[in-house]
CSV table of C-alpha atoms in Angstrom, one decimal:
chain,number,residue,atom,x,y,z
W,102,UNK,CA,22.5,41.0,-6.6
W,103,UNK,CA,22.8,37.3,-5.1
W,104,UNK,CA,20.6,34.6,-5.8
W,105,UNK,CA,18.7,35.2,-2.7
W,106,UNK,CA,18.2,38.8,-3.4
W,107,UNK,CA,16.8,38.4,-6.8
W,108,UNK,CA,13.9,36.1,-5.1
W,109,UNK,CA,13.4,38.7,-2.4
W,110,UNK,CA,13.0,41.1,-4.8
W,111,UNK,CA,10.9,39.4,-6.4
W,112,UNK,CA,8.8,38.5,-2.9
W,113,UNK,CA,9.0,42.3,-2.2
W,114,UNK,CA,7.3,43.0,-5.7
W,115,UNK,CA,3.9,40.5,-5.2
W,116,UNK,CA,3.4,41.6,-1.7
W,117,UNK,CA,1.3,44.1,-2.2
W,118,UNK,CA,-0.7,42.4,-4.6
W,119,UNK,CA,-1.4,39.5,-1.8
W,120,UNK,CA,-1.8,41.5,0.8
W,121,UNK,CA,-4.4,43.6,-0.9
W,122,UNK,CA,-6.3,40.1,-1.7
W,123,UNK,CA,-9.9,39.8,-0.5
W,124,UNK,CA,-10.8,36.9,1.7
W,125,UNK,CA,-12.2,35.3,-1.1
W,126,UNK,CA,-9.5,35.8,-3.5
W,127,UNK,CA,-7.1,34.1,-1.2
W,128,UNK,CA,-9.0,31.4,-0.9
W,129,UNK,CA,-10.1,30.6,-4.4
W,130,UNK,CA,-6.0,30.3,-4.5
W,131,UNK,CA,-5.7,28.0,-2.1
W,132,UNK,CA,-8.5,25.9,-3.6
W,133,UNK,CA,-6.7,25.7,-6.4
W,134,UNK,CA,-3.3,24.6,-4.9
W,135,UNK,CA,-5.5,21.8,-3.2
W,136,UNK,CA,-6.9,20.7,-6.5
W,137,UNK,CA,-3.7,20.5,-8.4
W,138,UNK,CA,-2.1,18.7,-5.4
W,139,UNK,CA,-4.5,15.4,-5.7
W,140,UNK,CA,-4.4,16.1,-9.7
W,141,UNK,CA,-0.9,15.6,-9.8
W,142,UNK,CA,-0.4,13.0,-6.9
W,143,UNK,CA,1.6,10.5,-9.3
W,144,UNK,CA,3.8,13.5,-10.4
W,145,UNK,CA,4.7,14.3,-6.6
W,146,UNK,CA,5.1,10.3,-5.8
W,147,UNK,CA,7.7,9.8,-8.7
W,148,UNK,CA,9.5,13.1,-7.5
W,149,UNK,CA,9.3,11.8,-3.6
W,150,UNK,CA,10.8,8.4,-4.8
W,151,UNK,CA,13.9,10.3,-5.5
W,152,UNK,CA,14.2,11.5,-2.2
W,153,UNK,CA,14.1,8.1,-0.8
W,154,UNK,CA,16.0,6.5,-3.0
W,155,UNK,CA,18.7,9.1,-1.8
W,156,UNK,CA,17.7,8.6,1.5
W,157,UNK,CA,18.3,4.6,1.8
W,158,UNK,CA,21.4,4.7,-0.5
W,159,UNK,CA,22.8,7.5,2.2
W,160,UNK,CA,21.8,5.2,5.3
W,161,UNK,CA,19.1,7.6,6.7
W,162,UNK,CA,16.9,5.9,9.6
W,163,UNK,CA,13.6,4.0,9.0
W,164,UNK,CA,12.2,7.1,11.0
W,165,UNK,CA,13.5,9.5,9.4
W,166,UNK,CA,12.7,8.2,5.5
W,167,UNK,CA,9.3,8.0,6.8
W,168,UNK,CA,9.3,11.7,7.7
W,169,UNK,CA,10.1,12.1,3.4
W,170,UNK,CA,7.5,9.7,2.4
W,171,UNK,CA,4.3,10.7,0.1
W,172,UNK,CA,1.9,8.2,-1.1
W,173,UNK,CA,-2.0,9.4,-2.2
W,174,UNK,CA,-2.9,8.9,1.0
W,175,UNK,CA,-0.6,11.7,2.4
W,176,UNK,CA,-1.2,13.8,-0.4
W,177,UNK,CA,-4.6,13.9,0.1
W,178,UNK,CA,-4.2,14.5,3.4
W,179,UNK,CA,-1.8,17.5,2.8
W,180,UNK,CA,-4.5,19.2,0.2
W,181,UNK,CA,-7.3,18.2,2.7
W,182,UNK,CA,-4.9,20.8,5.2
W,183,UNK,CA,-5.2,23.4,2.8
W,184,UNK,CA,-9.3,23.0,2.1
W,185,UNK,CA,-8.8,23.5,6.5
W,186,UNK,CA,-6.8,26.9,5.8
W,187,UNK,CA,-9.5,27.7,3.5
W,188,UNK,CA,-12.4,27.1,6.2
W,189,UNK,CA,-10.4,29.5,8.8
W,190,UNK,CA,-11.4,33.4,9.6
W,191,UNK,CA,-9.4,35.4,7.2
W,192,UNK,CA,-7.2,37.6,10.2
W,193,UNK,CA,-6.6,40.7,7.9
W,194,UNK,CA,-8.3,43.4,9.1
W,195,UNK,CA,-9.9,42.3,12.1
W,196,UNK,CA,-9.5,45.2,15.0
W,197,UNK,CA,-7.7,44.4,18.2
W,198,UNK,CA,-8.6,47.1,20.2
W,199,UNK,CA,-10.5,50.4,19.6
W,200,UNK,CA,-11.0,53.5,21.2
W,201,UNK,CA,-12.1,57.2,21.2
W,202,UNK,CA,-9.7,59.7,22.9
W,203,UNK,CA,-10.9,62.8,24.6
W,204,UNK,CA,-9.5,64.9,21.9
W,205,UNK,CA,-11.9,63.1,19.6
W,206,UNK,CA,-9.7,61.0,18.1
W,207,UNK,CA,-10.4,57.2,16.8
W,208,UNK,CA,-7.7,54.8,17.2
W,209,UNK,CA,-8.2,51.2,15.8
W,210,UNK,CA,-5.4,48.5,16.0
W,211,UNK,CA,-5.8,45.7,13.0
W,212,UNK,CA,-4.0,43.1,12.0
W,213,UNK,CA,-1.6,43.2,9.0
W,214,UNK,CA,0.4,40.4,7.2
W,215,UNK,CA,4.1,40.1,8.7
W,216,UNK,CA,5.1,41.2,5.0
W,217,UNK,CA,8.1,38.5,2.9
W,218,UNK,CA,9.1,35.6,5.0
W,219,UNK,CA,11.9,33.1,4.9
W,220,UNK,CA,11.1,29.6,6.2
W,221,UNK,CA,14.1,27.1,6.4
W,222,UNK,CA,12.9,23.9,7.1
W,223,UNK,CA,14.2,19.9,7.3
W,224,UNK,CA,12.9,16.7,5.9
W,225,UNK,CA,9.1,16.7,5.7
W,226,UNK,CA,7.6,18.0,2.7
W,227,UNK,CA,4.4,18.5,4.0
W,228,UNK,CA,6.0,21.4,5.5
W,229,UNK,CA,6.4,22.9,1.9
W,230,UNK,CA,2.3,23.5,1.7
W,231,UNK,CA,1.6,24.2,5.3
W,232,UNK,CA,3.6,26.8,5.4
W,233,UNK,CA,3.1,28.6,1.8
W,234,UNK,CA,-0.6,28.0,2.5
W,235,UNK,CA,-0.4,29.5,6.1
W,236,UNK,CA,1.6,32.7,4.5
W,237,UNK,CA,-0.7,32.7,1.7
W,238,UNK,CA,-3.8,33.0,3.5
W,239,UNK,CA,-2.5,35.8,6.4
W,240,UNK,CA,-1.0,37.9,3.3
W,241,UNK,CA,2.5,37.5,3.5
W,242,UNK,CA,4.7,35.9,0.8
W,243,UNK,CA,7.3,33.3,1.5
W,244,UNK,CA,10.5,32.0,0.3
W,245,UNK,CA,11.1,28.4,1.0
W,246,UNK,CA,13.9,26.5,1.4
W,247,UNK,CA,13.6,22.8,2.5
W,248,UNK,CA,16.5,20.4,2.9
W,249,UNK,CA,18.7,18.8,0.5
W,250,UNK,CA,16.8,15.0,1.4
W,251,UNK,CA,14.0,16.7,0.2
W,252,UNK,CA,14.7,18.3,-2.8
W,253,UNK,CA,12.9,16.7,-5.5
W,254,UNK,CA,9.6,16.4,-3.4
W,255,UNK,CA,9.9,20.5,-1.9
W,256,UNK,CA,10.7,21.8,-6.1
W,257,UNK,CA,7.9,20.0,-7.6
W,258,UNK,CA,5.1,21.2,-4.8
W,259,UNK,CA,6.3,24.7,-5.0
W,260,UNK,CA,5.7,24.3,-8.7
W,261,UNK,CA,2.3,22.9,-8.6
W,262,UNK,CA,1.3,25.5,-6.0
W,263,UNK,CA,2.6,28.5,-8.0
W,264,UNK,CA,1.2,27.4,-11.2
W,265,UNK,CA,-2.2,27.0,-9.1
W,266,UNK,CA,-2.0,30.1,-7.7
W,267,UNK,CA,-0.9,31.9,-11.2
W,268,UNK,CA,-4.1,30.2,-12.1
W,269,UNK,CA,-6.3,31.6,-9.7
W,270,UNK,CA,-5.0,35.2,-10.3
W,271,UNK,CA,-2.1,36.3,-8.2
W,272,UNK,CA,0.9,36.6,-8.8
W,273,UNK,CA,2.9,33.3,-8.7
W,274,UNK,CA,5.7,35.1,-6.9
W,275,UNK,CA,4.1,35.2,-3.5
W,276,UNK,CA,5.2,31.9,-3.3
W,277,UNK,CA,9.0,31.1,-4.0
W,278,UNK,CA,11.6,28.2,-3.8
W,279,UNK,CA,15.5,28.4,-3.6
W,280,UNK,CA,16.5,25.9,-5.7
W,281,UNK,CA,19.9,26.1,-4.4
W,282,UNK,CA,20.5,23.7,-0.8
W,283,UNK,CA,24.0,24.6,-0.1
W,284,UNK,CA,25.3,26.5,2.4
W,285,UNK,CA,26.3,29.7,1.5
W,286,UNK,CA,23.1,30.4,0.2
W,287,UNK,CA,21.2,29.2,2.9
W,288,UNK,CA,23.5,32.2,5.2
W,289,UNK,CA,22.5,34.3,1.9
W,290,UNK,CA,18.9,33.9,3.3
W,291,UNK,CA,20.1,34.2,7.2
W,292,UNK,CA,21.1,37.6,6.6
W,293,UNK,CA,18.9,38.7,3.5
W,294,UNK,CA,17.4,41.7,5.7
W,295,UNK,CA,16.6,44.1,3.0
W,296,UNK,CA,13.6,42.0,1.7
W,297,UNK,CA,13.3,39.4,4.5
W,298,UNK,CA,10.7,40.6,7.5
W,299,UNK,CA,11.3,37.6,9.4
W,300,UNK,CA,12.7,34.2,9.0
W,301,UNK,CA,11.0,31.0,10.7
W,302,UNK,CA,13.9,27.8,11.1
W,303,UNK,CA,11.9,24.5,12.0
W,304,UNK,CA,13.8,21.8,12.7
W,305,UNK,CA,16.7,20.0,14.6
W,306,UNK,CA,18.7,21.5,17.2
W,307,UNK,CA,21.4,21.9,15.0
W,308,UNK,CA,19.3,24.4,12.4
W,309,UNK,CA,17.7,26.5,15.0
W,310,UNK,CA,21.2,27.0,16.6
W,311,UNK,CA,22.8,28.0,13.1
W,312,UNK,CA,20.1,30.4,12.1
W,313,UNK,CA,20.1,32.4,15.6
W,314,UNK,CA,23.8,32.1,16.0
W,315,UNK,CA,24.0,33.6,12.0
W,316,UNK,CA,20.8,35.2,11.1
W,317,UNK,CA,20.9,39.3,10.4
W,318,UNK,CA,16.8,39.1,10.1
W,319,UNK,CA,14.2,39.0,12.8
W,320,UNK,CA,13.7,34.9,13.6
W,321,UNK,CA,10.9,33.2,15.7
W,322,UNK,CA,12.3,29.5,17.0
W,323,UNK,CA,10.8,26.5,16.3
W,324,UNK,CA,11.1,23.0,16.5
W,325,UNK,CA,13.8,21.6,19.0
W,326,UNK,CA,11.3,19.4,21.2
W,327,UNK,CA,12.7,17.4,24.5
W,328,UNK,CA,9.6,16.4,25.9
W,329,UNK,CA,9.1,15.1,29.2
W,330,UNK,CA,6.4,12.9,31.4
W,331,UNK,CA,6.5,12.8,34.8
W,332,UNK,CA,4.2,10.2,36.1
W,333,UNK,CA,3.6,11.1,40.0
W,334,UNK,CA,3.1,9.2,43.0
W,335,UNK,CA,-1.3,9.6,42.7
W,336,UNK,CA,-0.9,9.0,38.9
W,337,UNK,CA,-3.8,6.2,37.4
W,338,UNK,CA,-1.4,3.7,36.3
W,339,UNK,CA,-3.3,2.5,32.9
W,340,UNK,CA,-3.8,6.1,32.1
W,341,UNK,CA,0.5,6.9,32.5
W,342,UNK,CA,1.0,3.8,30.6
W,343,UNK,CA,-1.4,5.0,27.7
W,344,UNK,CA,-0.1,8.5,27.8
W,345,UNK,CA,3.9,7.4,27.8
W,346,UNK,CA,3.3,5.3,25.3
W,347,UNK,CA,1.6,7.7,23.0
W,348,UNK,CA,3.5,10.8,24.1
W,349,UNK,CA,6.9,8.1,22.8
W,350,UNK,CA,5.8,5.8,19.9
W,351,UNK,CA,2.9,6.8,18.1
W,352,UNK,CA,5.3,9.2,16.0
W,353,UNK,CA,8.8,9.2,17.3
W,354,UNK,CA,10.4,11.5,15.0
W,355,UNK,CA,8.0,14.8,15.5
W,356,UNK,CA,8.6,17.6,18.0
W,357,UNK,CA,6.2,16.6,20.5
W,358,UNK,CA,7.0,13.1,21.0
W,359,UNK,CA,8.8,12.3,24.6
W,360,UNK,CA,12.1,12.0,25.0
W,361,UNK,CA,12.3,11.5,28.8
W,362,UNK,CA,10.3,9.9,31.1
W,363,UNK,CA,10.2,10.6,34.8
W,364,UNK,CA,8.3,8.3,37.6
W,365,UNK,CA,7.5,9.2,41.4
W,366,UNK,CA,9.6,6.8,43.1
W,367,UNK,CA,6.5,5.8,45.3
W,368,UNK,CA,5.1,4.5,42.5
W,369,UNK,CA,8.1,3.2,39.7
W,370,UNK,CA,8.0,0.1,41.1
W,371,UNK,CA,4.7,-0.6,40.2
W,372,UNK,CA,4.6,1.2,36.8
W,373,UNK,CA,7.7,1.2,35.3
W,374,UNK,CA,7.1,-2.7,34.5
W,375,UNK,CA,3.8,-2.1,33.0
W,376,UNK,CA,5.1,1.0,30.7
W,377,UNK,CA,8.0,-1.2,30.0
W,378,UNK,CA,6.3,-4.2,28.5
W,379,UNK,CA,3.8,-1.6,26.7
W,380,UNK,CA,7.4,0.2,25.0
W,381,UNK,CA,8.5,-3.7,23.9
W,382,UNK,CA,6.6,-3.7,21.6
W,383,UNK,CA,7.4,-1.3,19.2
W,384,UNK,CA,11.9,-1.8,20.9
W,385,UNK,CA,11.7,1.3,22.7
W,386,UNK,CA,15.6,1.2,24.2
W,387,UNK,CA,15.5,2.3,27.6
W,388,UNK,CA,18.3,4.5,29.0
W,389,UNK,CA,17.8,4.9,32.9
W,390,UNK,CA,19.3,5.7,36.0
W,391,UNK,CA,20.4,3.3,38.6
W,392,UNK,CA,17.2,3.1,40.2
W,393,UNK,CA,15.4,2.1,36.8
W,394,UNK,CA,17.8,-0.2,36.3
W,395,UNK,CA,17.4,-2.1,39.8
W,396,UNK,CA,13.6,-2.1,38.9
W,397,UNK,CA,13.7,-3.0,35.3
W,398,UNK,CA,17.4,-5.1,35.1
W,399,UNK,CA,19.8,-5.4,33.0
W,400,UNK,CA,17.7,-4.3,29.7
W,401,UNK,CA,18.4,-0.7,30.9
W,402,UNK,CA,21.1,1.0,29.2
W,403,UNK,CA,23.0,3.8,31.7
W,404,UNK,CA,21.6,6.7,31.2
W,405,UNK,CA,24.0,10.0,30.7
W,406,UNK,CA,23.8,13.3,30.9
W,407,UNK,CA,24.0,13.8,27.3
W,408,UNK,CA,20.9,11.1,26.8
W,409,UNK,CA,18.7,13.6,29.2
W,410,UNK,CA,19.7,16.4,27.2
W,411,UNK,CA,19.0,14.7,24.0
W,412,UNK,CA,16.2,15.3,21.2
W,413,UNK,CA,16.3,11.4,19.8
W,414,UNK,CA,13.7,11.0,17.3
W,415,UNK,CA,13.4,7.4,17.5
W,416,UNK,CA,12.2,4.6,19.6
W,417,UNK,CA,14.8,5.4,22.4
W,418,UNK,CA,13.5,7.1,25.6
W,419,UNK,CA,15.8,8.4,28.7
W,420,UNK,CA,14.2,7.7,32.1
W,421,UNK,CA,14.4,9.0,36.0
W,422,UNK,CA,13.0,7.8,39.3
W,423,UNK,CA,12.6,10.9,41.4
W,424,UNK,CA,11.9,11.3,44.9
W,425,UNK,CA,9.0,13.9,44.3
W,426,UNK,CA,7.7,17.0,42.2
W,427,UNK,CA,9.9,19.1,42.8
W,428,UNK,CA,12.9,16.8,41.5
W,429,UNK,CA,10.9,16.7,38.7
W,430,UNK,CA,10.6,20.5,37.9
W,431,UNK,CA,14.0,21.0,38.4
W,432,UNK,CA,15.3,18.0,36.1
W,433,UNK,CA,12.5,19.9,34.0
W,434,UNK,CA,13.8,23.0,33.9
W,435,UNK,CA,17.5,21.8,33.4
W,436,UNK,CA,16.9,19.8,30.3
W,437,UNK,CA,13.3,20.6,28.9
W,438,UNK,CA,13.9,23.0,25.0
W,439,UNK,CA,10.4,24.6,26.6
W,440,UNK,CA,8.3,22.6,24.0
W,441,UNK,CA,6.2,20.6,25.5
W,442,UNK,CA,5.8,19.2,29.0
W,443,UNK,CA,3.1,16.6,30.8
W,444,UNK,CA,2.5,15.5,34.7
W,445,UNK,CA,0.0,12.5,35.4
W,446,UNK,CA,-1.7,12.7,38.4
W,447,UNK,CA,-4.7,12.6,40.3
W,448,UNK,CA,-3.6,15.8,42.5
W,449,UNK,CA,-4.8,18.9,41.8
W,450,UNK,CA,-2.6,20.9,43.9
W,451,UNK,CA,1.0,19.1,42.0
W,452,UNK,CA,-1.4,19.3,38.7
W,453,UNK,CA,-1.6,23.4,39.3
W,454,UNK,CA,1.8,23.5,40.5
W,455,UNK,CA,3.5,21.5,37.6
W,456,UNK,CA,1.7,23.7,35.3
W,457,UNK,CA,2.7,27.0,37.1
W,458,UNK,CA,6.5,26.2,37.3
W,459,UNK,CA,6.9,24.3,34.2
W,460,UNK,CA,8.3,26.8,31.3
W,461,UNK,CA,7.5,25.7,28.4
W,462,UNK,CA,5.2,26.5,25.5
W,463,UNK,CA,2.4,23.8,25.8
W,464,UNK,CA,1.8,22.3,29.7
W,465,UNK,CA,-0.4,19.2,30.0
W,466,UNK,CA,-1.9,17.9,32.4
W,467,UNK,CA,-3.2,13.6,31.9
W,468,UNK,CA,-2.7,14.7,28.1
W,469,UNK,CA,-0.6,13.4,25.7
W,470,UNK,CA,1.8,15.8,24.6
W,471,UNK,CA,1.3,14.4,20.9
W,472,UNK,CA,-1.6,17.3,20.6
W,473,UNK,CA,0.9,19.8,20.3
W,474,UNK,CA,-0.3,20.8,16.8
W,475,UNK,CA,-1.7,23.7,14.9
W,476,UNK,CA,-4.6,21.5,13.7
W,477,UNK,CA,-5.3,20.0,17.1
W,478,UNK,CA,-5.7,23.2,18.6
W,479,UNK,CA,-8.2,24.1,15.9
W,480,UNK,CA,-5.8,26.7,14.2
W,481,UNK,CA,-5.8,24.7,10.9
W,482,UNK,CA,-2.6,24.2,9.6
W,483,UNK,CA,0.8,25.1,11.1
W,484,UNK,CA,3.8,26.9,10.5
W,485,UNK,CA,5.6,25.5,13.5
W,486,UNK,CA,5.9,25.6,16.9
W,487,UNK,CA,7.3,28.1,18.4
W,488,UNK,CA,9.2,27.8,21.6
W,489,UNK,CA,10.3,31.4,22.6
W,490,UNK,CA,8.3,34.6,24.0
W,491,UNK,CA,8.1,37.4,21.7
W,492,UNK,CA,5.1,37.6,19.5
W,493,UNK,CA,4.4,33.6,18.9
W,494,UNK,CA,4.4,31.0,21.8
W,495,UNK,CA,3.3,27.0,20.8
W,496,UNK,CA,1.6,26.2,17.7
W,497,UNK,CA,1.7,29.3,15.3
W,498,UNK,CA,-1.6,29.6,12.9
W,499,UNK,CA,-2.4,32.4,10.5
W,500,UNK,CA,-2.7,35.0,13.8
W,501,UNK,CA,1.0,34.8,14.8
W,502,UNK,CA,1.6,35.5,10.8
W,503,UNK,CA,0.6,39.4,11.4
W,504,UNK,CA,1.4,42.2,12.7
W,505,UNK,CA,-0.8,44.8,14.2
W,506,UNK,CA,-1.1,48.4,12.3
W,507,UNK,CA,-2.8,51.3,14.1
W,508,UNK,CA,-5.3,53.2,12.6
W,509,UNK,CA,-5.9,57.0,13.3
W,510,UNK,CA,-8.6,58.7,12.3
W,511,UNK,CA,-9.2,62.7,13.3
W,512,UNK,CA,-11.2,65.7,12.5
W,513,UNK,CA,-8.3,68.1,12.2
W,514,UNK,CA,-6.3,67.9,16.0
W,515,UNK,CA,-3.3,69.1,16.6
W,516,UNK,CA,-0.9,68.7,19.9
């Protein structure tokens, strides 16, 4: 048995015991993972500090080490997540759809937890307790394994949360860690389909394309996130300035910050100058086409096709002048990883049309697309976001943790 398989095993073992948990038991749990996480916020800071330590020494971005950070304050907001899981309808057991059949029977369809899953996930801790409180709460257990920059942080949350939960009377292996980051045993866990239900990759493009490209288990895709605004012709130019500059710098290195900016070309004269001098100031690099470079000057770097295609995570942005909506969509639809996508304007008829031919999970319309988030959407916290079409679509809550189970109840029929 391999190192993954004993911890599958082990997941297989304690999921009966957590999806058989009462609403109440589950959360008593996760009160007492949120508890021990502000108890022991100086043990999780001196754990994180050897992350960044690694971090700096290994020449990771100011970004990125910012992703890997945990002070009190982040702690606290982490646990205050959980307490959100806790206030959330407990989706076990609640009936889809009912009905009576001529023949007298009673059919029910009700949700049921998704059963072990595997979670492979990059850089932010945070992650660690969103996710096993997420599983925790929708009755599944999880197995966890967080990158190698994360280590320290990701081993000693998992064991604060299973000596909480131990605590609160479950069993501890609903929740487990693989304390192991290289890479045959992350393929151990790609193809662990004997105790695995589903597995859940969220982060870069270059770990969602190994786990689809390698994975034996069932995987909902996360993650990858190359955003776009278009700012159109009728667009309120303080409004596209306020949304760019959210949608780009007030996190850079999340999912659902821009990448790309495009501008109506009836209009990128006036605005591009005015989102430009909003993007100095926090040295936003601009990568453009010719016609942003005619209107902006020399600042602009060439844009490529590679920058258009690119996920940057950081204060670097890849910009178009186009001669109309449909240029847009199509630029859109060539580059856009179907996360999330935004059109400013003051038209409702491009408004309904951008949102009608724009696939992607999450279609704004004068939004930031910064809201792209479980807790935004009022689903607590999240496990991801989900950018495919099969069972989960955009921010996935406790809901797109289950499964449905059909319930037949009869009074002796036969066919």
């Amino acid at each position: 048995m391999t190192y993954i398989e004993e911890l599958g095993a082990k997941a297989k073992a304690a999921e009966g015991a957590i999806a058989a948990a009462s609403a109440m038991e589950k959360n008593a749990a996760l009160k007492a993972i949120a508890d021990a996480l502000n108890e022991n916020a100086a043990r999780i800071i001196e754990e994180n500090k050897k992350d960044i330590a690694a971090a700096e020494a290994n020449g990771i971005s100011k970004v990125m080490t910012d992703r890997l950070m945990l002070d009190e304050k982040r702690i606290a907001g982490i646990a205050e997540g959980v307490f959100g899981v806790i206030k959330l309808d407990d989706p076990i057991g609640s009936v889809d759809y009912g009905t009576v059949r001529p023949n007298g029977l009673k059919i029910q369809k009700v949700r049921v937890p998704l059963g072990t899953i595997g979670i492979i996930f990059e850089s932010r801790p945070n992650v660690t307790v969103d996710a096993a409180a997420l599983c925790l709460k929708s009755g599944n257990t999880c197995i966890l394994r967080g990158g190698k920059e994360a280590y320290h942080s990701n081993k000693v949350l998992c064991e604060i949360m299973r000596s909480a939960v131990k605590s609160a009377g479950l069993p501890e292996d609903i929740i487990q860690f693989v304390d192991d980051t290289t890479r045959e045993v992350t393929t151990q866990l790609m193809k662990c389909s004997k105790y695995l239900d589903v597995l859940i990759p969220r982060g870069g493009a270059g770990l969602i394309k190994a786990v689809t490209e390698n994975a034996t288990v069932p995987v909902i895709e996360t993650g990858v996130g190359n955003c776009h605004v278009f700012v159109d012709e009728s667009a309120d130019p303080e409004m596209a300035v306020n949304i760019v500059d959210n949608s780009k710098t007030q996190r850079p290195s999340v999912c659902n910050a821009i990448e790309s900016l495009l501008v109506h070309e009836k209009c990128a004269e006036k605005i591009l100058p005015m989102i430009k001098a909003r993007l100095d100031e926090h040295n936003v690099e601009i990568r453009g086409c010719e016609k942003t470079k005619a209107i902006l000057g020399e600042c602009v770097v060439p844009a490529t096709e590679e920058d258009y295609a690119t996920e940057f995570l950081d204060y670097i942005i890849a910009v178009k002048v186009v001669k109309d909506i449909d240029e847009a969509i199509a630029h859109i639809s060539k580059y856009s990883t179907k996360h999330s996508e935004c059109i400013v304007t003051n038209s409702l008829a491009n408004a309904e049309k951008f949102q009608k031919r724009i696939d992607a999970a999450c279609v704004y319309v004068n939004s930031s697309t910064r809201f792209t988030d479980g807790s935004e959407f009022g689903f607590g916290a999240e496990i991801g976001i989900s950018t495919q079409k099969l069972h989960a679509r955009g921010p996935m809550g406790l809901k797109e943790l289950t499964s449905v189970k059909y319930l037949i109840n009869g009074n002796g029929q036969i066919r």
